[in-house]
One Martini backbone bead per residue (centre of mass of N, CA, C, O) as a GRO file, in nm:
protein
  305
    1UNK     BB    1  -6.856  -3.410  -2.573
    2UNK     BB    2  -6.661  -3.268  -2.762
    3UNK     BB    3  -6.735  -2.975  -2.669
    4UNK     BB    4  -6.647  -3.016  -2.373
    5UNK     BB    5  -6.351  -3.082  -2.429
    6UNK     BB    6  -6.288  -2.824  -2.584
    7UNK     BB    7  -6.361  -2.622  -2.361
    8UNK     BB    8  -6.157  -2.735  -2.155
    9UNK     BB    9  -5.901  -2.689  -2.328
   10UNK     BB   10  -5.935  -2.387  -2.378
   11UNK     BB   11  -5.932  -2.302  -2.079
   12UNK     BB   12  -5.656  -2.416  -2.012
   13UNK     BB   13  -5.501  -2.245  -2.223
   14UNK     BB   14  -5.583  -1.973  -2.111
   15UNK     BB   15  -5.467  -2.015  -1.827
   16UNK     BB   16  -5.178  -2.067  -1.916
   17UNK     BB   17  -5.143  -1.796  -2.064
   18UNK     BB   18  -5.198  -1.618  -1.821
   19UNK     BB   19  -4.964  -1.728  -1.649
   20UNK     BB   20  -4.741  -1.657  -1.850
   21UNK     BB   21  -4.796  -1.355  -1.860
   22UNK     BB   22  -4.763  -1.303  -1.556
   23UNK     BB   23  -4.474  -1.413  -1.538
   24UNK     BB   24  -4.354  -1.221  -1.741
   25UNK     BB   25  -4.427  -0.958  -1.596
   26UNK     BB   26  -4.282  -1.025  -1.331
   27UNK     BB   27  -4.001  -1.058  -1.457
   28UNK     BB   28  -3.992  -0.766  -1.581
   29UNK     BB   29  -4.015  -0.626  -1.280
   30UNK     BB   30  -3.754  -0.732  -1.210
   31UNK     BB   31  -3.453  -0.692  -1.121
   32UNK     BB   32  -3.156  -0.640  -1.294
   33UNK     BB   33  -2.862  -0.858  -1.320
   34UNK     BB   34  -2.541  -0.761  -1.428
   35UNK     BB   35  -2.253  -0.734  -1.664
   36UNK     BB   36  -1.930  -0.602  -1.715
   37UNK     BB   37  -1.621  -0.597  -1.909
   38UNK     BB   38  -1.282  -0.519  -1.813
   39UNK     BB   39  -0.973  -0.405  -1.891
   40UNK     BB   40  -0.638  -0.461  -1.758
   41UNK     BB   41  -0.293  -0.444  -1.624
   42UNK     BB   42  -0.352  -0.620  -1.397
   43UNK     BB   43  -0.253  -0.935  -1.328
   44UNK     BB   44  -0.540  -1.023  -1.155
   45UNK     BB   45  -0.717  -0.808  -1.377
   46UNK     BB   46  -0.762  -0.843  -1.688
   47UNK     BB   47  -1.070  -0.938  -1.614
   48UNK     BB   48  -1.350  -0.745  -1.517
   49UNK     BB   49  -1.635  -0.773  -1.322
   50UNK     BB   50  -1.918  -0.550  -1.337
   51UNK     BB   51  -2.181  -0.504  -1.138
   52UNK     BB   52  -2.548  -0.460  -1.193
   53UNK     BB   53  -2.853  -0.281  -1.093
   54UNK     BB   54  -3.180  -0.254  -1.189
   55UNK     BB   55  -3.435  -0.083  -1.122
   56UNK     BB   56  -3.771  -0.159  -1.125
   57UNK     BB   57  -3.857   0.161  -1.223
   58UNK     BB   58  -3.712   0.168  -1.473
   59UNK     BB   59  -3.693   0.393  -1.767
   60UNK     BB   60  -3.572   0.452  -2.083
   61UNK     BB   61  -3.756   0.745  -2.094
   62UNK     BB   62  -3.645   0.901  -1.879
   63UNK     BB   63  -3.556   1.220  -1.795
   64UNK     BB   64  -3.384   1.124  -1.568
   65UNK     BB   65  -3.129   1.024  -1.422
   66UNK     BB   66  -2.957   0.772  -1.256
   67UNK     BB   67  -2.827   0.688  -0.983
   68UNK     BB   68  -2.506   0.592  -0.836
   69UNK     BB   69  -2.414   0.311  -0.637
   70UNK     BB   70  -2.109   0.223  -0.497
   71UNK     BB   71  -2.010  -0.104  -0.411
   72UNK     BB   72  -1.804  -0.240  -0.138
   73UNK     BB   73  -1.690  -0.515  -0.027
   74UNK     BB   74  -1.506  -0.726   0.074
   75UNK     BB   75  -1.237  -0.888   0.019
   76UNK     BB   76  -1.261  -0.998  -0.298
   77UNK     BB   77  -1.525  -0.930  -0.403
   78UNK     BB   78  -1.729  -1.007  -0.679
   79UNK     BB   79  -2.011  -0.807  -0.665
   80UNK     BB   80  -2.283  -0.959  -0.704
   81UNK     BB   81  -2.421  -0.951  -0.423
   82UNK     BB   82  -2.420  -0.641  -0.402
   83UNK     BB   83  -2.573  -0.575  -0.663
   84UNK     BB   84  -2.829  -0.751  -0.579
   85UNK     BB   85  -2.867  -0.626  -0.263
   86UNK     BB   86  -2.692  -0.631  -0.038
   87UNK     BB   87  -2.780  -0.533   0.284
   88UNK     BB   88  -3.054  -0.395   0.154
   89UNK     BB   89  -3.000  -0.212  -0.112
   90UNK     BB   90  -3.236  -0.279  -0.304
   91UNK     BB   91  -3.458  -0.115  -0.173
   92UNK     BB   92  -3.319   0.159  -0.189
   93UNK     BB   93  -3.287   0.161  -0.501
   94UNK     BB   94  -3.591   0.151  -0.569
   95UNK     BB   95  -3.673   0.412  -0.414
   96UNK     BB   96  -3.433   0.585  -0.592
   97UNK     BB   97  -3.364   0.493  -0.879
   98UNK     BB   98  -3.098   0.310  -0.844
   99UNK     BB   99  -2.783   0.207  -0.917
  100UNK     BB  100  -2.596  -0.081  -0.871
  101UNK     BB  101  -2.233  -0.094  -0.824
  102UNK     BB  102  -1.996  -0.379  -0.846
  103UNK     BB  103  -1.679  -0.479  -0.820
  104UNK     BB  104  -1.440  -0.761  -0.904
  105UNK     BB  105  -1.198  -0.714  -0.732
  106UNK     BB  106  -0.840  -0.835  -0.702
  107UNK     BB  107  -0.600  -0.726  -0.565
  108UNK     BB  108  -0.362  -0.516  -0.678
  109UNK     BB  109  -0.442  -0.271  -0.503
  110UNK     BB  110  -0.752  -0.177  -0.564
  111UNK     BB  111  -0.780   0.074  -0.346
  112UNK     BB  112  -0.591   0.221  -0.572
  113UNK     BB  113  -0.714   0.412  -0.819
  114UNK     BB  114  -0.450   0.538  -0.963
  115UNK     BB  115  -0.348   0.271  -1.089
  116UNK     BB  116  -0.649   0.108  -1.214
  117UNK     BB  117  -0.940   0.094  -1.081
  118UNK     BB  118  -1.062   0.365  -1.150
  119UNK     BB  119  -1.065   0.328  -1.460
  120UNK     BB  120  -1.234   0.072  -1.457
  121UNK     BB  121  -1.490   0.194  -1.341
  122UNK     BB  122  -1.534   0.416  -1.559
  123UNK     BB  123  -1.555   0.217  -1.794
  124UNK     BB  124  -1.803   0.064  -1.689
  125UNK     BB  125  -1.998   0.305  -1.678
  126UNK     BB  126  -1.991   0.355  -1.985
  127UNK     BB  127  -2.107   0.086  -2.065
  128UNK     BB  128  -2.378   0.115  -1.911
  129UNK     BB  129  -2.465   0.393  -2.052
  130UNK     BB  130  -2.532   0.268  -2.335
  131UNK     BB  131  -2.818   0.138  -2.195
  132UNK     BB  132  -2.831   0.366  -1.962
  133UNK     BB  133  -2.967   0.633  -1.766
  134UNK     BB  134  -2.684   0.749  -1.618
  135UNK     BB  135  -2.489   0.886  -1.366
  136UNK     BB  136  -2.121   0.924  -1.389
  137UNK     BB  137  -2.152   1.137  -1.173
  138UNK     BB  138  -2.211   1.192  -0.861
  139UNK     BB  139  -2.130   0.967  -0.669
  140UNK     BB  140  -2.199   0.695  -0.463
  141UNK     BB  141  -2.050   0.554  -0.154
  142UNK     BB  142  -1.995   0.210  -0.030
  143UNK     BB  143  -1.816   0.052   0.253
  144UNK     BB  144  -1.663  -0.251   0.388
  145UNK     BB  145  -1.382  -0.287   0.505
  146UNK     BB  146  -1.201  -0.312   0.235
  147UNK     BB  147  -1.426  -0.144   0.089
  148UNK     BB  148  -1.381   0.120   0.261
  149UNK     BB  149  -1.128   0.204   0.120
  150UNK     BB  150  -1.260   0.269  -0.149
  151UNK     BB  151  -1.501   0.466  -0.047
  152UNK     BB  152  -1.260   0.699   0.004
  153UNK     BB  153  -1.036   0.682  -0.220
  154UNK     BB  154  -1.204   0.741  -0.476
  155UNK     BB  155  -1.305   1.033  -0.406
  156UNK     BB  156  -1.019   1.148  -0.360
  157UNK     BB  157  -0.923   1.110  -0.654
  158UNK     BB  158  -1.235   1.223  -0.762
  159UNK     BB  159  -1.431   1.456  -0.636
  160UNK     BB  160  -1.601   1.549  -0.893
  161UNK     BB  161  -1.747   1.241  -0.888
  162UNK     BB  162  -1.857   1.307  -0.598
  163UNK     BB  163  -2.120   1.327  -0.345
  164UNK     BB  164  -2.083   1.063  -0.144
  165UNK     BB  165  -1.954   0.888   0.162
  166UNK     BB  166  -1.896   0.548   0.301
  167UNK     BB  167  -1.721   0.415   0.600
  168UNK     BB  168  -1.684   0.082   0.727
  169UNK     BB  169  -1.440  -0.055   0.891
  170UNK     BB  170  -1.158   0.103   0.854
  171UNK     BB  171  -0.787   0.089   0.765
  172UNK     BB  172  -0.789   0.296   0.503
  173UNK     BB  173  -0.698   0.630   0.429
  174UNK     BB  174  -0.699   0.932   0.321
  175UNK     BB  175  -0.557   1.228   0.279
  176UNK     BB  176  -0.644   1.511   0.392
  177UNK     BB  177  -0.827   1.762   0.204
  178UNK     BB  178  -0.971   2.048   0.083
  179UNK     BB  179  -1.101   1.896  -0.175
  180UNK     BB  180  -1.325   1.747   0.032
  181UNK     BB  181  -1.536   1.960   0.133
  182UNK     BB  182  -1.769   1.886  -0.099
  183UNK     BB  183  -1.758   1.575   0.033
  184UNK     BB  184  -1.951   1.395   0.205
  185UNK     BB  185  -1.898   1.213   0.516
  186UNK     BB  186  -1.897   0.871   0.658
  187UNK     BB  187  -1.796   0.727   0.979
  188UNK     BB  188  -1.781   0.382   1.088
  189UNK     BB  189  -1.759   0.182   1.407
  190UNK     BB  190  -1.666  -0.054   1.607
  191UNK     BB  191  -1.522  -0.057   1.933
  192UNK     BB  192  -1.424  -0.374   1.905
  193UNK     BB  193  -1.262  -0.267   1.649
  194UNK     BB  194  -0.985  -0.152   1.752
  195UNK     BB  195  -0.797  -0.068   1.515
  196UNK     BB  196  -1.014   0.073   1.335
  197UNK     BB  197  -1.111   0.273   1.543
  198UNK     BB  198  -0.850   0.434   1.573
  199UNK     BB  199  -0.815   0.509   1.276
  200UNK     BB  200  -1.088   0.656   1.248
  201UNK     BB  201  -1.049   0.873   1.466
  202UNK     BB  202  -0.795   0.999   1.346
  203UNK     BB  203  -0.916   1.078   1.075
  204UNK     BB  204  -1.134   1.265   1.174
  205UNK     BB  205  -0.954   1.469   1.314
  206UNK     BB  206  -0.786   1.552   1.064
  207UNK     BB  207  -1.027   1.633   0.884
  208UNK     BB  208  -1.130   1.869   1.062
  209UNK     BB  209  -0.864   2.037   1.048
  210UNK     BB  210  -0.935   2.095   0.727
  211UNK     BB  211  -1.251   2.181   0.725
  212UNK     BB  212  -1.401   1.903   0.726
  213UNK     BB  213  -1.695   1.751   0.721
  214UNK     BB  214  -1.778   1.476   0.949
  215UNK     BB  215  -1.937   1.180   1.021
  216UNK     BB  216  -1.949   1.016   1.345
  217UNK     BB  217  -1.982   0.653   1.439
  218UNK     BB  218  -2.022   0.440   1.707
  219UNK     BB  219  -2.043   0.083   1.816
  220UNK     BB  220  -2.112  -0.092   2.078
  221UNK     BB  221  -1.967  -0.409   2.094
  222UNK     BB  222  -1.849  -0.411   1.803
  223UNK     BB  223  -1.698  -0.573   1.577
  224UNK     BB  224  -1.620  -0.705   1.264
  225UNK     BB  225  -1.902  -0.556   1.147
  226UNK     BB  226  -2.262  -0.491   1.046
  227UNK     BB  227  -2.464  -0.289   1.177
  228UNK     BB  228  -2.784  -0.200   1.133
  229UNK     BB  229  -2.744   0.103   1.232
  230UNK     BB  230  -2.530   0.169   1.014
  231UNK     BB  231  -2.718   0.130   0.771
  232UNK     BB  232  -2.928   0.337   0.846
  233UNK     BB  233  -2.738   0.578   0.842
  234UNK     BB  234  -2.630   0.548   0.552
  235UNK     BB  235  -2.911   0.577   0.411
  236UNK     BB  236  -2.985   0.857   0.512
  237UNK     BB  237  -2.736   0.999   0.408
  238UNK     BB  238  -2.763   0.925   0.100
  239UNK     BB  239  -3.048   1.025   0.058
  240UNK     BB  240  -3.006   1.318   0.117
  241UNK     BB  241  -2.790   1.373  -0.112
  242UNK     BB  242  -2.957   1.269  -0.347
  243UNK     BB  243  -3.198   1.474  -0.314
  244UNK     BB  244  -3.066   1.762  -0.273
  245UNK     BB  245  -2.906   1.669  -0.563
  246UNK     BB  246  -3.111   1.617  -0.809
  247UNK     BB  247  -2.979   1.805  -1.034
  248UNK     BB  248  -2.762   1.606  -1.128
  249UNK     BB  249  -2.989   1.440  -1.315
  250UNK     BB  250  -3.028   1.664  -1.559
  251UNK     BB  251  -2.731   1.766  -1.682
  252UNK     BB  252  -2.687   2.075  -1.530
  253UNK     BB  253  -2.624   2.043  -1.254
  254UNK     BB  254  -2.587   2.198  -0.967
  255UNK     BB  255  -2.791   2.449  -0.772
  256UNK     BB  256  -2.619   2.414  -0.505
  257UNK     BB  257  -2.428   2.703  -0.360
  258UNK     BB  258  -2.482   2.693  -0.073
  259UNK     BB  259  -2.411   2.670   0.229
  260UNK     BB  260  -2.415   2.458   0.465
  261UNK     BB  261  -2.653   2.318   0.693
  262UNK     BB  262  -2.668   2.263   1.070
  263UNK     BB  263  -2.939   2.202   1.280
  264UNK     BB  264  -2.753   1.975   1.419
  265UNK     BB  265  -2.593   1.856   1.728
  266UNK     BB  266  -2.355   1.628   1.827
  267UNK     BB  267  -2.255   1.406   2.098
  268UNK     BB  268  -2.022   1.173   2.099
  269UNK     BB  269  -2.008   1.087   2.404
  270UNK     BB  270  -2.346   1.058   2.434
  271UNK     BB  271  -2.537   1.026   2.168
  272UNK     BB  272  -2.653   1.317   2.132
  273UNK     BB  273  -2.888   1.572   2.024
  274UNK     BB  274  -2.925   1.914   1.901
  275UNK     BB  275  -3.006   2.206   1.849
  276UNK     BB  276  -2.795   2.446   1.731
  277UNK     BB  277  -2.933   2.679   1.939
  278UNK     BB  278  -2.844   2.533   2.183
  279UNK     BB  279  -2.669   2.557   2.468
  280UNK     BB  280  -2.562   2.265   2.471
  281UNK     BB  281  -2.434   2.269   2.188
  282UNK     BB  282  -2.218   2.497   2.262
  283UNK     BB  283  -2.075   2.298   2.492
  284UNK     BB  284  -1.944   2.131   2.292
  285UNK     BB  285  -1.672   1.993   2.210
  286UNK     BB  286  -1.508   2.006   1.921
  287UNK     BB  287  -1.421   1.691   1.917
  288UNK     BB  288  -1.754   1.616   1.974
  289UNK     BB  289  -1.867   1.740   1.722
  290UNK     BB  290  -2.168   1.684   1.526
  291UNK     BB  291  -2.274   1.756   1.205
  292UNK     BB  292  -2.623   1.782   1.118
  293UNK     BB  293  -2.837   1.827   0.822
  294UNK     BB  294  -3.072   1.628   0.947
  295UNK     BB  295  -3.316   1.460   1.113
  296UNK     BB  296  -3.286   1.177   0.987
  297UNK     BB  297  -2.983   1.159   1.060
  298UNK     BB  298  -3.002   1.220   1.363
  299UNK     BB  299  -3.181   0.972   1.440
  300UNK     BB  300  -2.972   0.760   1.333
  301UNK     BB  301  -2.734   0.857   1.518
  302UNK     BB  302  -2.931   0.938   1.772
  303UNK     BB  303  -3.048   1.120   2.054
  304UNK     BB  304  -3.275   1.326   2.163
  305UNK     BB  305  -3.283   1.645   2.380
   0.00000   0.00000   0.00000
């Protein structure tokens, strides 16, 4: 009787221990979301929490650095929900072993990086880098609504620190300069978001006149929201530039110095794309031509013809 009870108790203890070990392992494999705090001189941002998410397959002894995608949510977003993988960015980050970083800026014209917020972001990245092997230049940027102002103004502030950027439903853009020619951009907006749609179209036109390629896509009947198809396009776009410039992550700089190639041409008026050598592609009006660097991006952008 005593032996039976003892065996039963031992089995239960072993089972509980196994469950605890399993739970611990599962917890260890979950992505970690944390924050660093930076000080600024901005009145309403004396202490700013900058949130970050560690991808689930990150290893502290990995040979290459991890890419950083800086996410900016809507106006005065705390940053925590975006860094935790909001809008489905967590899955993308895990697939690409990328860190999500999202600042909790509020007011004080935080979308103007030259004032204070740009330095705050760079300081936060340096703090994160003390514990994680991340690439603190050649950053990717994504933002929507007020955050989309940051996602294009920040790269324009320090183009050498940016690899690619996406702005959705944006109301404030940087002044196009030739210095941004080497930083690929994607601008999207719902056509029912009337004011931002007009602002976005005007920016794209000015941008192209500076000799800078930019991908533009509008979404019919969408107001001030984030259409799933806009996210799909943004992810394909950022994935492409993350991977094609993977040498950024070696610490030796990019080895791609050849001029960019655009094998597909989109017709903005029709929402269709063609091989670049197609006669139909050559007949697209210059103001309606969208240069697409990869088939994955082209398929997310429109319909093949």
